[in-house]
Every structure is written in structure tokens, then in C-alpha cells.
Coordinates of N, CA and C in Angstrom, one line a residue:
M12 N 0.9 -1.1 0.0 CA 0.0 0.0 0.0 C 0.9 1.2 0.1
P13 N 0.8 2.1 -1.0 CA 1.7 3.3 -1.0 C 1.2 4.3 0.0
Q14 N 2.1 5.1 0.3 CA 1.8 6.3 1.2 C 1.0 7.3 0.4
P15 N 0.4 8.3 1.2 CA -0.4 9.4 0.4 C 0.5 10.0 -0.5
D16 N -0.1 10.5 -1.7 CA 0.7 11.1 -2.7 C 0.9 12.7 -2.7
H17 N 0.5 13.2 -1.6 CA 0.6 14.7 -1.6 C 2.1 15.0 -1.0
V18 N 2.6 16.2 -1.2 CA 3.9 16.7 -0.7 C 3.6 17.1 0.8
S19 N 2.6 18.1 1.0 CA 2.3 18.6 2.3 C 1.0 19.3 2.1
T20 N 0.6 19.8 3.3 CA -0.8 20.6 3.2 C -0.7 21.9 2.5
Y21 N 0.4 22.5 2.2 CA 0.6 23.8 1.7 C 0.4 23.8 0.1
D22 N -0.1 24.9 -0.3 CA -0.1 25.1 -1.8 C 1.4 25.6 -2.2
L23 N 1.9 24.9 -3.1 CA 3.3 25.1 -3.4 C 3.4 25.7 -4.8
P24 N 4.3 26.6 -5.0 CA 4.6 27.2 -6.4 C 5.1 26.2 -7.4
D25 N 4.6 26.5 -8.6 CA 5.2 25.7 -9.7 C 6.6 26.0 -9.9
F26 N 7.4 25.1 -10.6 CA 8.8 25.4 -10.7 C 9.1 26.7 -11.4
D27 N 8.2 27.0 -12.5 CA 8.5 28.4 -13.1 C 8.1 29.5 -12.4
N28 N 7.5 29.5 -11.3 CA 7.2 30.6 -10.4 C 8.1 30.8 -9.3
L29 N 9.1 30.0 -9.1 CA 10.2 29.9 -8.1 C 11.1 31.1 -8.6
D30 N 11.8 31.7 -7.5 CA 12.9 32.6 -7.7 C 14.1 31.9 -8.5
E31 N 14.9 32.6 -9.1 CA 16.0 32.0 -9.9 C 16.9 31.1 -9.0
D32 N 17.3 31.7 -7.9 CA 18.2 30.9 -7.0 C 17.5 29.7 -6.4
T33 N 16.3 29.6 -6.2 CA 15.6 28.5 -5.8 C 15.5 27.4 -6.9
K34 N 15.3 27.8 -8.2 CA 15.2 27.0 -9.3 C 16.6 26.3 -9.5
R35 N 17.7 27.0 -9.2 CA 19.0 26.6 -9.4 C 19.3 25.5 -8.3
Y36 N 18.8 25.8 -7.1 CA 19.0 24.9 -5.9 C 18.2 23.6 -6.2
F37 N 17.0 23.6 -6.7 CA 16.2 22.5 -7.1 C 16.8 21.7 -8.2
E38 N 17.5 22.4 -9.2 CA 18.1 21.7 -10.3 C 19.4 20.9 -9.7
V39 N 20.2 21.5 -8.8 CA 21.2 20.8 -8.2 C 20.8 19.6 -7.5
C40 N 19.7 19.7 -6.7 CA 19.2 18.6 -5.9 C 18.8 17.5 -6.9
Q41 N 18.2 17.9 -8.1 CA 17.7 16.8 -9.0 C 18.9 16.1 -9.6
E42 N 20.0 16.9 -9.8 CA 21.2 16.3 -10.3 C 21.9 15.5 -9.4
K43 N 22.1 15.8 -8.2 CA 22.8 15.1 -7.2 C 22.1 13.9 -6.6
L44 N 20.7 14.2 -6.2 CA 19.8 13.2 -5.5 C 18.9 12.4 -6.5
G45 N 18.7 13.0 -7.6 CA 17.7 12.4 -8.5 C 16.3 12.7 -8.1
M46 N 16.1 13.7 -7.2 CA 14.9 14.2 -6.7 C 15.1 15.5 -6.0
V47 N 14.0 16.3 -5.7 CA 14.0 17.4 -4.8 C 13.3 17.0 -3.6
P48 N 14.0 16.9 -2.5 CA 13.4 16.3 -1.2 C 12.1 17.2 -1.0
N49 N 11.1 16.6 -0.5 CA 9.8 17.2 -0.2 C 9.8 18.2 0.9
V50 N 10.8 18.1 1.7 CA 11.0 19.2 2.7 C 11.3 20.5 2.0
L51 N 12.2 20.5 1.0 CA 12.6 21.6 0.3 C 11.4 22.1 -0.6
R52 N 10.7 21.2 -1.1 CA 9.5 21.6 -1.9 C 8.5 22.3 -0.9
T53 N 8.3 21.7 0.2 CA 7.4 22.4 1.2 C 7.8 23.8 1.6
F54 N 9.1 24.0 1.9 CA 9.6 25.2 2.3 C 9.5 26.4 1.2
S55 N 9.4 25.8 -0.1 CA 9.3 26.8 -1.3 C 7.9 27.5 -1.2
A56 N 7.1 27.2 -0.3 CA 5.9 28.1 0.0 C 6.3 29.4 0.6
N57 N 7.5 29.5 1.2 CA 8.1 30.7 1.6 C 9.7 30.7 1.3
Q58 N 10.0 31.3 0.2 CA 11.4 31.0 -0.2 C 12.5 31.7 0.6
D59 N 12.1 32.7 1.3 CA 13.1 33.3 2.3 C 13.3 32.3 3.4
K60 N 12.3 31.6 3.9 CA 12.5 30.6 4.9 C 13.3 29.3 4.3
L61 N 13.0 29.0 3.0 CA 13.6 27.9 2.4 C 15.2 28.2 2.4
R62 N 15.6 29.4 2.0 CA 17.0 29.8 2.0 C 17.6 29.6 3.4
A63 N 17.0 30.2 4.4 CA 17.4 30.0 5.8 C 17.5 28.6 6.2
F64 N 16.5 27.7 5.9 CA 16.5 26.4 6.3 C 17.6 25.7 5.5
G65 N 17.7 25.9 4.4 CA 18.8 25.2 3.5 C 20.2 25.6 4.0
Q66 N 20.5 26.9 4.3 CA 21.7 27.2 4.8 C 22.1 26.5 6.2
Y67 N 21.0 26.6 7.0 CA 21.3 26.1 8.3 C 21.5 24.5 8.3
Y68 N 20.6 23.9 7.5 CA 20.8 22.4 7.3 C 22.1 22.0 6.9
N69 N 22.5 22.7 5.8 CA 23.8 22.4 5.1 C 25.0 22.7 6.1
T70 N 24.9 23.7 6.9 CA 25.9 24.0 7.8 C 25.9 22.8 9.0
L71 N 24.8 22.5 9.4 CA 24.6 21.6 10.5 C 25.0 20.1 10.0
M72 N 24.5 19.7 9.0 CA 24.6 18.3 8.6 C 25.8 18.0 7.6
L73 N 26.3 18.9 6.8 CA 27.1 18.6 5.8 C 28.7 19.3 6.1
A74 N 28.6 20.3 6.9 CA 29.8 21.0 7.0 C 30.8 20.2 8.0
P75 N 32.1 20.6 8.0 CA 33.1 19.9 8.9 C 32.5 19.9 10.3
S76 N 32.7 18.9 11.0 CA 32.4 18.7 12.5 C 33.2 17.6 13.1
G77 N 33.3 17.5 14.4 CA 33.8 16.4 15.0 C 32.8 15.2 15.0
L78 N 31.6 15.5 14.7 CA 30.6 14.3 14.5 C 30.7 14.0 13.1
S79 N 30.7 12.8 12.7 CA 30.7 12.3 11.4 C 29.3 12.6 10.9
K80 N 29.2 12.5 9.4 CA 28.0 12.7 8.8 C 27.0 11.5 9.2
L81 N 27.6 10.3 9.3 CA 26.7 9.2 9.8 C 26.2 9.4 11.3
E82 N 27.1 9.8 12.2 CA 26.7 10.1 13.5 C 25.5 11.2 13.6
R83 N 25.6 12.3 12.7 CA 24.6 13.3 12.7 C 23.4 12.7 12.2
E84 N 23.4 11.8 11.2 CA 22.2 11.3 10.7 C 21.5 10.2 11.6
M85 N 22.4 9.6 12.4 CA 21.9 8.7 13.4 C 21.1 9.4 14.5
V86 N 21.6 10.5 14.7 CA 21.0 11.4 15.8 C 19.7 11.9 15.2
A87 N 19.6 12.3 14.0 CA 18.3 12.7 13.3 C 17.3 11.7 13.4
V88 N 17.7 10.4 13.2 CA 16.7 9.2 13.2 C 16.3 9.1 14.6
V89 N 17.1 9.0 15.5 CA 16.7 8.7 16.9 C 15.7 9.8 17.5
V90 N 16.1 11.1 17.2 CA 15.1 12.2 17.5 C 13.8 12.1 16.8
S91 N 13.8 11.7 15.6 CA 12.7 11.5 14.8 C 11.8 10.3 15.2
S92 N 12.5 9.3 15.8 CA 11.9 8.1 16.4 C 11.0 8.5 17.6
A93 N 11.7 9.3 18.5 CA 11.0 9.8 19.6 C 9.8 10.6 19.3
N94 N 10.0 11.4 18.2 CA 8.8 12.3 17.8 C 7.9 11.6 16.8
R95 N 8.2 10.4 16.4 CA 7.3 9.7 15.5 C 7.1 10.6 14.2
C96 N 8.2 11.1 13.6 CA 8.1 12.0 12.5 C 8.3 11.0 11.2
F97 N 7.1 10.8 10.6 CA 7.3 9.9 9.4 C 8.3 10.4 8.3
Y98 N 8.2 11.6 8.0 CA 9.0 12.3 7.0 C 10.5 12.0 7.3
C99 N 11.0 12.5 8.4 CA 12.4 12.3 8.9 C 12.9 11.0 9.0
L100 N 12.0 10.0 9.6 CA 12.4 8.7 9.7 C 12.6 8.0 8.3
V101 N 11.8 8.2 7.4 CA 12.1 7.7 6.0 C 13.3 8.3 5.4
A102 N 13.4 9.6 5.4 CA 14.5 10.3 4.7 C 15.8 10.2 5.3
H103 N 15.9 10.2 6.7 CA 17.2 10.1 7.4 C 17.5 8.7 7.6
G104 N 16.5 7.8 7.7 CA 16.8 6.5 7.8 C 17.5 5.9 6.5
Q105 N 17.2 6.4 5.4 CA 17.8 6.2 4.2 C 19.2 6.7 4.2
A106 N 19.5 7.8 4.8 CA 20.8 8.4 4.8 C 21.7 7.5 5.7
V107 N 21.2 7.0 6.8 CA 21.9 6.0 7.6 C 22.2 4.8 6.9
R108 N 21.3 4.3 6.1 CA 21.6 3.1 5.3 C 22.7 3.4 4.4
A109 N 22.7 4.5 3.6 CA 23.7 4.9 2.6 C 25.0 5.2 3.3
L110 N 25.0 5.9 4.2 CA 26.4 6.2 5.0 C 27.1 5.0 5.6
S111 N 26.3 4.1 6.3 CA 26.7 3.1 6.9 C 27.0 1.8 6.1
G112 N 26.3 1.7 5.0 CA 26.3 0.5 4.2 C 25.5 -0.6 4.9
D113 N 24.8 -0.3 5.9 CA 24.1 -1.4 6.7 C 22.6 -1.1 6.7
P114 N 21.8 -2.0 5.9 CA 20.4 -1.7 5.8 C 19.7 -2.0 7.1
Q115 N 20.2 -2.7 8.0 CA 19.5 -3.0 9.2 C 19.7 -1.9 10.2
L116 N 20.8 -1.2 10.3 CA 21.0 -0.2 11.2 C 20.0 0.9 11.2
G117 N 19.6 1.4 10.1 CA 18.5 2.5 10.0 C 17.2 2.0 10.5
E118 N 17.0 0.7 10.3 CA 15.7 0.0 10.8 C 15.8 0.0 12.5
M119 N 16.9 -0.4 12.9 CA 17.0 -0.5 14.4 C 17.0 0.9 15.0
L120 N 17.6 1.9 14.4 CA 17.5 3.3 15.0 C 16.0 3.7 15.0
V121 N 15.3 3.4 13.8 CA 13.9 3.8 13.8 C 13.1 3.3 14.9
M122 N 13.2 2.0 15.1 CA 12.3 1.3 16.0 C 12.8 1.4 17.5
N123 N 14.1 1.2 17.7 CA 14.6 1.1 19.1 C 16.2 1.2 19.0
Y124 N 16.8 2.3 19.1 CA 18.3 2.3 18.9 C 19.0 1.6 19.9
R125 N 18.5 1.1 20.9 CA 19.1 0.3 22.0 C 19.4 -1.1 21.6
V126 N 18.7 -1.6 20.5 CA 19.0 -2.9 20.1 C 20.3 -2.9 19.2
A127 N 20.7 -1.9 18.7 CA 21.9 -1.8 17.8 C 23.2 -1.8 18.6
Q128 N 24.1 -2.7 18.1 CA 25.4 -2.7 18.7 C 26.2 -1.6 18.2
L129 N 26.3 -0.6 19.2 CA 27.0 0.6 18.9 C 28.2 0.8 19.7
E130 N 29.1 1.7 19.1 CA 30.3 2.0 20.0 C 29.8 2.8 21.2
P131 N 30.6 2.9 22.3 CA 30.1 3.5 23.4 C 29.9 5.1 23.1
R132 N 30.7 5.7 22.3 CA 30.6 7.1 21.9 C 29.2 7.3 21.3
Q133 N 28.8 6.4 20.3 CA 27.5 6.7 19.6 C 26.4 6.4 20.6
R134 N 26.5 5.3 21.4 CA 25.5 5.1 22.5 C 25.2 6.2 23.3
A135 N 26.3 6.8 23.8 CA 26.2 8.0 24.6 C 25.5 9.2 23.9
M136 N 25.9 9.4 22.6 CA 25.3 10.4 21.9 C 23.8 10.3 21.7
L137 N 23.4 9.1 21.3 CA 22.0 8.6 21.2 C 21.2 8.7 22.5
D138 N 21.8 8.2 23.5 CA 21.2 8.5 24.8 C 20.9 9.8 25.2
F139 N 21.8 10.7 24.9 CA 21.6 12.1 25.1 C 20.5 12.6 24.2
A140 N 20.6 12.4 22.9 CA 19.6 12.8 21.9 C 18.2 12.5 22.5
W141 N 18.1 11.1 22.9 CA 16.6 10.7 23.2 C 16.3 11.5 24.5
K142 N 17.2 11.6 25.4 CA 16.7 12.3 26.6 C 16.4 13.8 26.5
L143 N 17.2 14.4 25.6 CA 16.9 15.8 25.4 C 15.7 16.0 24.6
T144 N 15.3 15.0 23.8 CA 14.0 15.1 23.1 C 12.8 14.8 23.9
T145 N 12.9 13.6 24.7 CA 11.7 13.1 25.5 C 11.6 13.9 26.8
T146 N 12.7 14.2 27.5 CA 12.5 14.8 28.8 C 13.6 15.9 28.9
P147 N 13.5 17.0 28.2 CA 14.6 18.0 28.1 C 14.9 18.6 29.5
W148 N 13.8 18.8 30.3 CA 13.9 19.5 31.6 C 14.8 18.6 32.6
E149 N 15.1 17.4 32.2 CA 15.9 16.5 33.2 C 17.4 16.5 32.7
V150 N 17.7 17.1 31.5 CA 19.1 17.2 31.2 C 20.0 18.1 32.1
D151 N 21.0 17.5 32.6 CA 21.8 18.3 33.5 C 23.4 17.9 33.4
E152 N 24.1 18.5 34.3 CA 25.5 18.3 34.1 C 26.0 16.8 34.1
P153 N 25.4 15.7 34.8 CA 25.8 14.4 34.7 C 25.6 13.9 33.2
D154 N 24.6 14.4 32.4 CA 24.5 14.1 31.0 C 25.5 14.4 30.2
R155 N 26.0 15.7 30.3 CA 27.1 16.3 29.7 C 28.4 15.6 30.1
A156 N 28.6 15.2 31.3 CA 29.7 14.6 31.8 C 29.8 13.2 31.1
A157 N 28.7 12.5 31.0 CA 28.7 11.2 30.3 C 29.2 11.4 28.8
L158 N 28.8 12.5 28.2 CA 29.4 12.6 26.8 C 30.9 12.8 26.8
R159 N 31.3 13.7 27.7 CA 32.8 13.8 27.9 C 33.5 12.5 28.1
E160 N 32.9 11.8 29.0 CA 33.5 10.5 29.3 C 33.6 9.5 28.1
A161 N 32.7 9.7 27.3 CA 32.6 8.9 26.0 C 33.6 9.4 24.9
G162 N 34.2 10.5 25.3 CA 35.3 11.1 24.2 C 34.9 12.2 23.4
L163 N 33.6 12.8 23.8 CA 33.2 14.0 23.0 C 33.9 15.2 23.5
S164 N 34.2 16.0 22.7 CA 34.8 17.4 23.0 C 33.8 18.4 23.2
Q165 N 34.1 19.6 23.8 CA 33.1 20.6 24.0 C 32.4 21.1 22.6
D166 N 33.2 21.2 21.6 CA 32.6 21.5 20.3 C 31.7 20.4 19.8
E167 N 32.1 19.0 20.0 CA 31.2 18.1 19.6 C 29.9 18.0 20.4
I168 N 30.0 18.3 21.6 CA 28.7 18.3 22.4 C 27.9 19.5 21.9
F169 N 28.4 20.7 21.6 CA 27.6 21.7 21.0 C 27.0 21.2 19.8
D170 N 27.8 20.6 18.8 CA 27.2 20.2 17.5 C 26.1 19.1 17.8
L171 N 26.3 18.3 18.8 CA 25.3 17.2 19.0 C 23.9 18.0 19.6
A172 N 24.1 18.9 20.5 CA 22.9 19.7 21.0 C 22.3 20.3 19.8
D173 N 23.0 20.9 18.9 CA 22.4 21.6 17.8 C 21.6 20.7 16.9
V174 N 22.2 19.6 16.5 CA 21.5 18.6 15.7 C 20.2 18.1 16.4
V175 N 20.2 17.9 17.7 CA 19.0 17.4 18.4 C 17.9 18.5 18.3
A176 N 18.4 19.7 18.7 CA 17.4 20.8 18.6 C 16.8 21.0 17.2
F177 N 17.7 21.0 16.2 CA 17.2 21.2 14.8 C 16.2 20.2 14.4
F178 N 16.4 19.0 14.7 CA 15.5 17.9 14.3 C 14.2 18.0 15.1
N179 N 14.3 18.3 16.4 CA 13.1 18.5 17.1 C 12.2 19.7 16.4
M180 N 12.7 20.8 15.9 CA 12.0 21.8 15.3 C 11.5 21.2 13.9
S181 N 12.3 20.6 13.1 CA 12.0 20.3 11.9 C 11.0 19.0 11.9
N182 N 11.0 18.2 12.9 CA 10.0 17.1 13.1 C 8.6 17.8 13.3
R183 N 8.6 18.8 14.1 CA 7.3 19.3 14.4 C 6.7 20.1 13.2
F184 N 7.6 20.7 12.4 CA 7.1 21.4 11.2 C 6.6 20.3 10.2
A185 N 7.4 19.2 10.0 CA 7.0 18.3 9.2 C 5.6 17.5 9.5
I186 N 5.5 17.3 10.8 CA 4.2 16.8 11.4 C 3.1 17.7 11.2
A187 N 3.2 19.0 11.5 CA 2.2 19.9 11.4 C 1.8 20.2 10.0
S188 N 2.6 20.1 9.1 CA 2.4 20.3 7.5 C 2.0 18.9 6.9
D189 N 1.9 17.9 7.6 CA 1.5 16.5 7.0 C 2.5 16.2 5.8
M190 N 3.7 16.5 5.9 CA 4.8 16.3 5.0 C 5.0 14.9 4.8
M191 N 5.0 14.5 3.4 CA 5.2 13.0 3.0 C 6.8 13.0 2.5
P192 N 7.4 11.9 2.8 CA 8.8 11.8 2.2 C 8.6 11.4 0.8
N193 N 9.6 11.8 0.1 CA 9.7 11.2 -1.4 C 9.6 9.8 -1.3
A194 N 8.7 9.2 -2.2 CA 8.5 7.6 -2.1 C 9.8 7.0 -2.6
D195 N 10.8 7.6 -3.3 CA 12.0 7.0 -3.7 C 12.9 6.6 -2.4
Y196 N 12.8 7.3 -1.5 CA 13.5 6.9 -0.2 C 13.3 5.5 0.3
H197 N 12.1 4.9 0.1 CA 11.8 3.8 0.7 C 12.6 2.6 0.2
A198 N 13.0 2.7 -1.1 CA 13.6 1.5 -1.6 C 15.2 1.7 -1.7
M199 N 15.6 2.9 -1.4 CA 17.0 3.2 -1.6 C 18.0 2.6 -0.5
D200 N 19.1 2.0 -0.9 CA 20.1 1.6 -0.1 C 19.7 0.4 0.8
R201 N 18.9 -0.4 0.4 CA 18.4 -1.6 1.1 C 19.5 -2.7 1.2
G202 N 20.2 -2.9 0.0 CA 21.2 -3.9 0.0 C 20.6 -5.3 0.3
E203 N 21.6 -6.2 0.5 CA 21.3 -7.5 0.8 C 21.4 -7.7 2.2
L204 N 20.3 -8.2 2.8 CA 20.3 -8.7 4.2 C 21.1 -9.9 4.4
E205 N 21.9 -10.1 5.4 CA 22.6 -11.4 5.7 C 21.7 -12.3 6.7

């Protein structure tokens, strides 16, 4: 049974009605990814916010960091699991599969990250992400100390908190707008299960 075929609840501009820089951005997405992610299509309803979202996302998830791209995507999936955000679970679950080469890891992170055999550093990061998402008022110094004990630097803890906060925000926007993931994500990077 396929998912609903809408992008989101918003009326979105046709490609021809987009600003020139947005058109170029979407063309690059099409070239690199083979699609324009529906989150970007949804944000095109307000192209100034699309620009801000794109810049922040690219800095957060693609720029150099002490956290690997895979670690940042793992955090995105665990936060999205706590929030039950269908869009982000599908899109970032695919990114975990692609970056890890492990089709099972993304599924474990979606359902219950605790079943995955993770390095202590990754386990500490995901424990922190889950707690900051589900009970943020309980996060205190022992939680930050556990991250330092797992080997995270001050800058890495900053980046971790930033990724957690961003995905809590974007999950809520995706849910509020009934955003659907691009159907292509479902089949990507599944590989052969052993």
C-alpha cells in the first residue's frame, strides 16, 4: 500500500514561479539526488525561509564537524523516532543506510536504537539525543559529563545539541504540515540482508 501522494498541506509554487536561486537549488538537488526532497518543496511556499532552512541544514549536517555525517544522521533518526516523524524517519533512515552500508542499522534506529550494537561514543550520543528530546527538563551536568567520558569534546557536544534541537524543530514542522517523504527513499540503499 503506497503512502499518500501529496507533498504537504501547503499550496506550493510551480517550478516556473520560483525565484531563480531556488530554481538553481532544485536543479542541483535533482542532479545530485535524483529528486527534490519534499521538505525543500514544502519550504518553497516561503522562499526566504527555504533559504534560511537550507543554509542552516547544510551547515549543521554537511559542514566539517567532530561528529561524522553518519553520527549526525543517526541522531536525526533517533530524535525523529522519539517524535514519530514519518518524513524524517524515512528520509534520514535512508541516509543512515547509505552512509553506514548497513540496511539493518537504519531500521534499528527507527524502532529502538538500544538494540543496535553501537560504539560507546555513539550510544552516549543517542542516549543524550533521546533524553534531550523526550525529557529535556531532566538534562543536566551528569548528562554532559557522560558525553565527555565517552570522548566527545566541547565542540562536539555543541554540535550534538544543535542537531538534536534542529530535528526537534523540523520534526514538528513536518508533522504539522503533513509532509510526506519522497517515495523513492523507501527503496534506496536496502542492499542484501545477511
